[in-house]
Short mmCIF file of C-alpha atoms in Angstrom, two decimals:
data_model
loop_
_atom_site.label_atom_id
_atom_site.label_comp_id
_atom_site.label_asym_id
_atom_site.label_seq_id
_atom_site.Cartn_x
_atom_site.Cartn_y
_atom_site.Cartn_z
CA MET A 1 71.86 38.19 29.13
CA ASP A 2 73.83 35.47 30.59
CA PHE A 3 71.42 33.40 32.71
CA SER A 4 73.94 30.73 33.80
CA PHE A 5 75.71 29.95 36.70
CA THR A 6 79.03 31.45 38.47
CA SER A 7 81.48 28.59 39.14
CA ASP A 8 81.00 29.46 42.89
CA GLN A 9 77.51 28.63 42.33
CA LEU A 10 78.32 25.74 40.91
CA ALA A 11 80.44 24.58 43.16
CA LEU A 12 77.65 25.58 46.81
CA LYS A 13 74.93 23.67 44.27
CA GLU A 14 77.21 20.86 44.08
CA ARG A 15 78.45 21.02 47.95
CA ILE A 16 74.52 21.30 48.62
CA GLU A 17 73.50 18.64 46.81
CA GLU A 18 76.28 16.09 48.39
CA PHE A 19 75.18 17.35 52.11
CA LEU A 20 71.09 15.80 51.12
CA ARG A 21 72.24 12.65 49.83
CA GLU A 22 74.43 12.23 53.03
CA ASN A 23 71.74 13.77 55.35
CA LEU A 24 68.12 13.45 54.44
CA SER A 25 67.30 10.28 52.66
CA PRO A 26 63.66 10.27 50.43
CA GLN A 27 62.86 7.37 52.49
CA ARG A 28 62.99 10.37 55.56
CA VAL A 29 61.04 12.99 54.04
CA GLU A 30 58.34 10.27 53.04
CA GLU A 31 58.15 9.99 56.90
CA LEU A 32 57.95 13.76 57.45
CA PHE A 33 55.09 13.92 54.34
CA GLN A 34 53.43 11.63 55.71
CA LYS A 35 53.34 12.78 59.33
CA GLY A 36 52.87 16.68 58.30
CA GLU A 37 55.10 16.88 60.11
CA THR A 38 57.35 20.31 58.20
CA HIS A 39 59.77 21.02 60.85
CA CYS A 40 62.87 18.06 61.59
CA ASP A 41 65.09 19.37 64.73
CA GLU A 42 68.18 16.95 63.58
CA PHE A 43 68.00 17.85 59.77
CA TYR A 44 68.17 21.72 61.61
CA GLN A 45 70.96 21.99 63.68
CA ARG A 46 72.82 19.72 60.83
CA LEU A 47 72.05 22.64 58.74
CA ALA A 48 73.40 25.26 60.39
CA GLU A 49 76.70 22.80 61.50
CA ALA A 50 77.59 23.79 57.30
CA GLY A 51 76.64 26.78 57.04
CA PHE A 52 73.76 26.93 55.31
CA ILE A 53 71.37 28.66 58.17
CA GLY A 54 73.50 32.18 57.92
CA LEU A 55 74.57 31.38 53.88
CA ALA A 56 73.21 35.88 52.89
CA TRP A 57 74.17 36.97 56.33
CA PRO A 58 77.66 39.48 56.82
CA ARG A 59 80.49 36.46 58.69
CA GLU A 60 80.56 39.22 61.60
CA PHE A 61 77.00 37.36 63.09
CA GLY A 62 78.04 34.12 62.09
CA GLY A 63 76.89 33.97 58.71
CA SER A 64 78.84 32.67 55.32
CA GLY A 65 79.18 36.39 53.79
CA GLY A 66 76.71 34.33 50.78
CA THR A 67 74.57 36.44 48.60
CA ARG A 68 70.75 36.37 47.89
CA MET A 69 71.22 34.33 44.72
CA ASP A 70 73.29 31.51 46.80
CA MET A 71 70.24 31.77 49.07
CA ALA A 72 68.14 31.38 45.59
CA ILE A 73 69.80 27.92 44.72
CA PHE A 74 70.40 26.65 48.32
CA MET A 75 66.35 27.10 48.34
CA GLU A 76 65.71 26.18 45.09
CA ILE A 77 67.98 22.69 45.82
CA MET A 78 65.72 21.99 49.38
CA GLY A 79 62.33 22.76 47.31
CA TYR A 80 62.91 20.17 45.08
CA ASN A 81 64.15 17.18 47.62
CA GLU A 82 61.20 18.24 49.36
CA ALA A 83 63.41 19.32 52.39
CA PRO A 84 61.68 20.02 55.74
CA MET A 85 62.27 23.77 55.91
CA GLY A 86 59.62 24.48 58.42
CA GLY A 87 61.37 26.57 60.65
CA PHE A 88 64.00 28.00 58.53
CA GLY A 89 61.98 30.17 56.00
CA SER A 90 60.70 32.70 58.87
CA THR A 91 63.64 32.09 61.07
CA VAL A 92 66.41 33.05 58.27
CA GLY A 93 63.94 34.15 55.71
CA LEU A 94 61.61 37.08 58.24
CA PHE A 95 62.86 37.24 61.14
CA ALA A 96 66.58 36.74 61.04
CA GLN A 97 66.56 39.27 57.65
CA SER A 98 64.26 42.32 59.37
CA ILE A 99 67.46 42.23 62.48
CA ILE A 100 70.11 42.69 59.78
CA HIS A 101 67.67 45.34 57.82
CA ALA A 102 66.26 47.21 61.01
CA GLY A 103 67.42 46.08 64.46
CA THR A 104 70.37 47.57 66.66
CA GLU A 105 73.39 45.94 66.70
CA GLU A 106 72.85 44.37 69.88
CA GLN A 107 70.05 43.45 68.68
CA LYS A 108 72.00 41.92 65.90
CA LYS A 109 75.25 40.45 68.28
CA GLU A 110 71.83 38.42 70.43
CA PHE A 111 69.95 36.74 68.32
CA LEU A 112 71.75 36.00 64.60
CA PRO A 113 74.73 34.17 65.98
CA ARG A 114 72.37 32.06 68.07
CA ILE A 115 70.25 31.36 64.72
CA ALA A 116 73.02 30.68 62.70
CA ARG A 117 73.85 27.52 65.21
CA GLY A 118 70.56 26.44 65.18
CA GLU A 119 70.15 27.17 68.81
CA ILE A 120 66.82 29.10 68.78
CA ILE A 121 63.64 29.05 65.73
CA CYS A 122 62.11 32.60 65.15
CA CYS A 123 57.94 32.94 63.16
CA LEU A 124 56.92 36.45 62.41
CA GLY A 125 52.83 37.40 63.81
CA ILE A 126 51.32 39.46 61.85
CA THR A 127 48.32 38.59 60.62
CA GLU A 128 45.18 38.98 62.97
CA PRO A 129 41.65 37.87 62.42
CA ASP A 130 40.71 41.20 61.32
CA ALA A 131 44.20 42.05 59.82
CA GLY A 132 45.33 39.94 56.83
CA SER A 133 46.73 41.09 53.47
CA ASP A 134 45.58 44.23 54.89
CA ALA A 135 48.58 43.99 57.10
CA ALA A 136 48.19 47.60 57.95
CA SER A 137 44.58 47.20 60.26
CA VAL A 138 46.15 45.28 63.49
CA LYS A 139 44.30 45.66 66.84
CA THR A 140 46.60 43.88 68.86
CA ARG A 141 48.03 46.64 71.65
CA ALA A 142 50.77 47.47 72.78
CA VAL A 143 50.95 50.21 75.60
CA GLU A 144 54.59 51.67 76.88
CA GLU A 145 54.91 51.47 80.50
CA GLY A 146 58.03 52.49 81.81
CA ASP A 147 61.00 50.74 79.90
CA HIS A 148 58.50 48.36 79.16
CA PHE A 149 55.64 47.84 76.76
CA VAL A 150 52.73 45.33 77.50
CA LEU A 151 51.09 43.74 74.56
CA ASN A 152 47.80 42.72 74.44
CA GLY A 153 46.33 40.88 70.87
CA THR A 154 46.13 37.86 69.28
CA LYS A 155 47.91 36.98 66.16
CA VAL A 156 46.11 33.68 63.33
CA PHE A 157 48.03 31.25 60.98
CA ILE A 158 51.09 31.56 61.88
CA THR A 159 53.64 29.98 60.37
CA GLY A 160 56.28 27.71 63.49
CA ALA A 161 54.63 29.15 66.32
CA HIS A 162 54.25 25.98 67.87
CA LEU A 163 58.70 25.85 67.11
CA ALA A 164 59.44 28.74 67.70
CA HIS A 165 61.15 31.03 70.90
CA TYR A 166 60.53 34.38 69.68
CA MET A 167 57.96 35.90 67.91
CA LEU A 168 58.78 39.22 65.56
CA THR A 169 55.31 41.12 66.07
CA LEU A 170 53.39 44.07 64.38
CA ALA A 171 51.42 45.73 66.97
CA ARG A 172 49.99 49.10 66.90
CA THR A 173 51.31 51.69 69.77
CA ASP A 174 49.44 54.99 68.75
CA PRO A 175 45.46 54.20 68.35
CA SER A 176 45.46 58.26 66.86
CA LYS A 177 47.35 57.83 64.40
CA GLU A 178 47.05 56.97 60.47
CA LYS A 179 46.33 52.78 60.16
CA HIS A 180 50.26 52.16 58.06
CA GLU A 181 51.35 54.72 60.96
CA GLY A 182 51.30 54.35 64.37
CA LEU A 183 53.06 50.55 64.21
CA THR A 184 55.92 49.24 66.18
CA PHE A 185 57.99 45.70 65.88
CA PHE A 186 58.57 44.11 69.15
CA ILE A 187 60.76 40.64 69.53
CA VAL A 188 58.85 38.85 71.58
CA ASP A 189 59.89 35.29 73.83
CA LEU A 190 57.00 32.32 73.07
CA HIS A 191 57.83 31.04 76.17
CA GLN A 192 57.26 33.98 78.63
CA ASN A 193 53.91 33.81 81.22
CA GLY A 194 50.87 35.39 79.44
CA VAL A 195 51.91 33.77 75.97
CA GLU A 196 49.81 30.86 74.72
CA VAL A 197 49.95 28.74 71.29
CA ARG A 198 47.49 26.64 69.87
CA PRO A 199 46.58 24.88 66.33
CA ILE A 200 45.26 25.47 63.16
CA TYR A 201 45.51 22.98 60.16
CA THR A 202 45.03 24.19 57.45
CA SER A 203 43.62 21.93 54.57
CA SER A 204 46.97 20.27 53.21
CA GLY A 205 47.49 19.18 56.46
CA TRP A 206 50.01 21.86 57.54
CA ARG A 207 49.68 23.40 60.91
CA VAL A 208 49.56 27.31 61.95
CA ASN A 209 49.19 28.35 65.10
CA GLU A 210 47.06 31.40 66.76
CA VAL A 211 48.80 33.19 69.19
CA PHE A 212 47.08 34.87 71.86
CA MET A 213 49.21 37.96 74.14
CA ASP A 214 47.98 39.07 77.68
CA GLY A 215 49.80 41.37 79.03
CA VAL A 216 52.91 40.30 77.78
CA LYS A 217 55.92 42.44 78.58
CA VAL A 218 58.35 43.78 76.30
CA HIS A 219 61.75 45.39 77.11
CA ARG A 220 62.10 48.83 74.67
CA LYS A 221 65.82 47.40 74.00
CA TYR A 222 63.08 44.58 71.32
CA VAL A 223 61.69 46.79 69.68
CA VAL A 224 62.75 46.75 65.77
CA GLY A 225 63.60 49.95 64.01
CA GLU A 226 61.65 52.66 65.60
CA VAL A 227 58.59 52.80 67.80
CA ASN A 228 55.35 54.07 65.69
CA GLY A 229 57.96 53.04 61.99
CA ALA A 230 57.45 50.03 61.33
CA TRP A 231 55.86 50.81 58.69
CA LYS A 232 58.75 50.47 56.14
CA VAL A 233 60.45 47.34 57.34
CA VAL A 234 57.05 45.34 57.39
CA ARG A 235 57.31 46.99 53.69
CA LYS A 236 60.99 45.07 53.20
CA THR A 237 59.88 42.32 55.51
CA LEU A 238 56.79 40.87 53.38
CA GLY A 239 58.61 41.56 49.90
CA MET A 240 61.05 39.27 51.41
CA GLU A 241 58.43 36.70 52.37
CA ARG A 242 57.04 36.83 48.99
CA VAL A 243 60.50 36.53 46.83
CA GLY A 244 60.63 33.25 49.17
CA LEU A 245 57.17 32.06 47.92
CA GLY A 246 58.05 32.48 44.46
CA ASN A 247 60.49 29.79 45.23
CA MET A 248 58.13 26.84 43.18
CA ARG A 249 61.62 24.44 42.84
CA ASN A 250 59.19 21.18 44.29
CA ALA A 251 55.92 21.80 41.36
CA TYR A 252 58.88 22.21 38.64
CA ARG A 253 59.65 18.84 40.11
CA LEU A 254 56.22 17.61 40.26
CA VAL A 255 55.33 18.81 36.53
CA ASN A 256 58.80 16.80 35.22
CA GLU A 257 57.06 13.80 37.28
CA LEU A 258 53.47 14.51 35.63
CA LYS A 259 55.52 14.47 32.21
CA ASP A 260 57.72 11.11 32.48
CA HIS A 261 54.16 9.78 33.94
CA VAL A 262 52.19 10.35 30.22
CA MET A 263 55.66 9.20 28.56
CA GLN A 264 55.49 5.66 30.18
CA ASN A 265 51.63 4.83 30.05
CA GLY A 266 51.85 5.99 26.07
CA MET A 267 49.48 8.90 26.75
CA ASP A 268 51.56 11.59 25.03
CA SER A 269 49.54 10.69 21.75
CA ASP A 270 46.72 13.11 22.74
CA SER A 271 46.95 16.66 21.97
CA TYR A 272 45.00 17.90 25.08
CA ILE A 273 47.38 15.82 27.12
CA ARG A 274 50.27 17.75 25.43
CA ARG A 275 48.79 21.29 25.10
CA ARG A 276 48.60 21.25 29.13
CA LEU A 277 52.06 19.70 29.83
CA CYS A 278 53.60 22.37 27.40
CA SER A 279 52.10 25.39 28.93
CA LEU A 280 52.51 23.98 32.80
CA MET A 281 56.51 23.46 31.56
CA ALA A 282 56.50 26.85 30.43
CA ARG A 283 55.13 28.15 32.83
CA ALA A 284 57.07 26.35 35.70
CA GLU A 285 60.67 27.75 33.80
CA VAL A 286 59.02 31.29 33.66
CA ALA A 287 58.57 31.28 38.20
CA ARG A 288 61.71 29.96 37.90
CA LEU A 289 62.96 32.84 36.36
CA LEU A 290 61.02 35.53 38.17
CA TYR A 291 62.42 34.03 41.48
CA TYR A 292 65.49 34.76 40.28
CA ASN A 293 65.67 37.57 38.96
CA ALA A 294 63.77 39.21 42.27
CA SER A 295 67.04 37.22 43.97
CA TRP A 296 70.00 39.56 41.70
CA ARG A 297 67.28 42.51 42.14
CA GLN A 298 67.86 42.23 45.70
CA ASP A 299 72.15 41.75 45.79
CA MET A 300 71.56 45.07 42.77
CA GLY A 301 70.23 46.88 45.59
CA LYS A 302 67.59 47.87 43.61
CA ASP A 303 63.94 47.93 44.71
CA PHE A 304 62.19 44.57 44.29
CA THR A 305 58.91 45.09 45.51
CA LEU A 306 56.84 45.06 42.06
CA ASP A 307 59.55 41.73 40.83
CA ALA A 308 58.73 40.20 44.80
CA SER A 309 54.56 40.43 43.84
CA VAL A 310 54.99 38.84 40.31
CA SER A 311 57.05 36.38 41.37
CA LYS A 312 54.47 35.28 44.32
CA LEU A 313 51.34 35.71 42.24
CA PHE A 314 52.77 33.63 39.24
CA THR A 315 54.39 31.09 41.09
CA SER A 316 50.75 30.16 43.06
CA LEU A 317 49.13 30.72 39.88
CA LEU A 318 50.91 28.13 38.49
CA TYR A 319 50.01 25.32 41.83
CA HIS A 320 46.54 25.98 40.83
CA GLU A 321 47.02 25.19 36.92
CA LEU A 322 49.05 21.68 37.91
CA ALA A 323 46.54 20.32 40.78
CA GLY A 324 44.41 20.47 37.94
CA ALA A 325 46.00 19.87 35.34
CA GLY A 326 47.36 16.84 37.53
CA LEU A 327 43.70 15.54 38.13
CA GLU A 328 42.88 15.80 34.69
CA ILE A 329 45.49 13.57 33.81
CA LEU A 330 45.88 10.87 36.28
CA GLY A 331 41.95 10.58 36.97
CA TYR A 332 40.37 9.17 39.89
CA ARG A 333 44.08 8.17 41.17
CA GLY A 334 45.25 11.47 41.52
CA GLN A 335 43.04 11.54 43.96
CA VAL A 336 44.26 9.41 46.05
CA LYS A 337 46.00 10.81 48.89
CA SER A 338 49.55 9.82 49.80
CA SER A 339 49.25 6.80 52.49
CA SER A 340 47.54 4.57 49.89
CA ALA A 341 49.89 1.87 48.09
CA ARG A 342 47.14 2.88 44.84
CA ALA A 343 49.00 6.85 44.62
CA LEU A 344 49.74 7.94 41.65
CA LEU A 345 53.10 10.37 41.46
CA ARG A 346 53.87 10.04 45.43
CA GLY A 347 50.19 11.43 46.15
CA ARG A 348 51.38 15.03 45.39
CA ILE A 349 49.33 15.90 42.94
CA GLU A 350 46.38 15.31 45.83
CA PHE A 351 47.96 17.14 48.29
CA TRP A 352 48.80 20.24 45.73
CA TYR A 353 45.08 20.31 45.03
CA ARG A 354 44.56 20.55 49.11
CA HIS A 355 47.40 22.93 49.38
CA CYS A 356 46.91 25.59 46.03
CA VAL A 357 44.12 27.40 47.68
CA ALA A 358 46.51 28.10 50.73
CA SER A 359 49.29 29.69 47.67
CA THR A 360 46.80 32.40 47.07
CA ILE A 361 47.00 33.54 50.38
CA GLY A 362 49.54 33.96 52.18
CA GLY A 363 52.07 36.13 51.86
CA GLY A 364 49.37 38.62 50.60
CA THR A 365 46.14 37.68 48.54
CA SER A 366 46.47 37.57 44.57
CA GLN A 367 44.26 40.19 44.74
CA VAL A 368 46.75 42.50 47.26
CA GLN A 369 49.18 40.85 44.38
CA ARG A 370 47.33 42.08 41.43
CA ASN A 371 46.69 46.51 43.40
CA LEU A 372 49.86 46.41 44.28
CA ILE A 373 51.44 45.41 40.64
CA SER A 374 49.42 47.81 38.70
CA LYS A 375 49.79 50.49 41.26
CA ILE A 376 53.33 49.98 41.07
CA VAL A 377 53.74 50.33 37.10
CA MET A 378 50.66 52.99 36.89
CA GLU A 379 53.17 54.91 39.04
CA ARG A 380 56.34 53.78 36.86
CA GLY A 381 55.12 54.26 33.84
CA SER A 382 57.83 54.15 30.86
CA GLU A 383 60.50 53.82 34.02
CA LEU A 384 59.81 49.96 34.51
#
């Protein structure tokens, strides 16, 4: 089994790294981090101009015709360099991929070229006050009226809604059916009357949103997939999200920075610290391989549901271990925020200690991932 990149992938890697050297300085990264901003319009436009937004899309829709492995390489490098990708993941990884997978030809022609040019940002609207990891429990209603549907309901913890032009919205169109049935995906214009977006700030300081829809009209041409048949699209979309959440390159970088700090400060003689570092380095390498495996399976047209959940679960637990070990090793200065001159490792250990809880919730809680993994394993048996 060969885990090395092809010559084309190595060339892509070099092109991405050169792009970052020219378009994103460490000073700019730190400036955005201090403000709690995860998106930068100028950088996003440069990504579009370089052809990176549609990297893994068909050429006929403004893409570069690349693979999911190409996108995995791209996202890994962006993660390592802490690039402001807040609008990218929901737009490219969730909205656009759902359109490619289940959208009509008209929808693909309307939205994909505009996304590839960096003209619009999109988000995914599934989670509700009473429907988190159990996505099939959504209560947002969509009632058909002529050639439109009228939507009423509330979405919460929606990443990027304050930046987005459109939201791929899950709503219940037939409450008489079983909860996994009677669901439909709609493309909702977030700038129309009846839509209100309010901020929610997480423990890490990042912004997510509440989205209120009151009598919002959506033409039936903006139904993605079949009416009452959204669940199979939801499963595909959430699987792609979990693959993306398995990208752990910023954790990989932080593990190496923690190791360098230990070596430079003569702490490597402590056997406990050595064991903690060895565990972190091994887990970071495993998380990376799980991420690439899930991406490779997508390219091969294989079912990646199990691989996506394993990757997401393992990576979220890695962040927990990294944050805890970092505080143990750095001591009280590990709790100092990045804005202070006393901060060690750019204050990232303190940040991840606040953020690691969210990593076990977003994209499906760790408990849900374990349930899904066990269900698939039991069903497949020796076929794994």
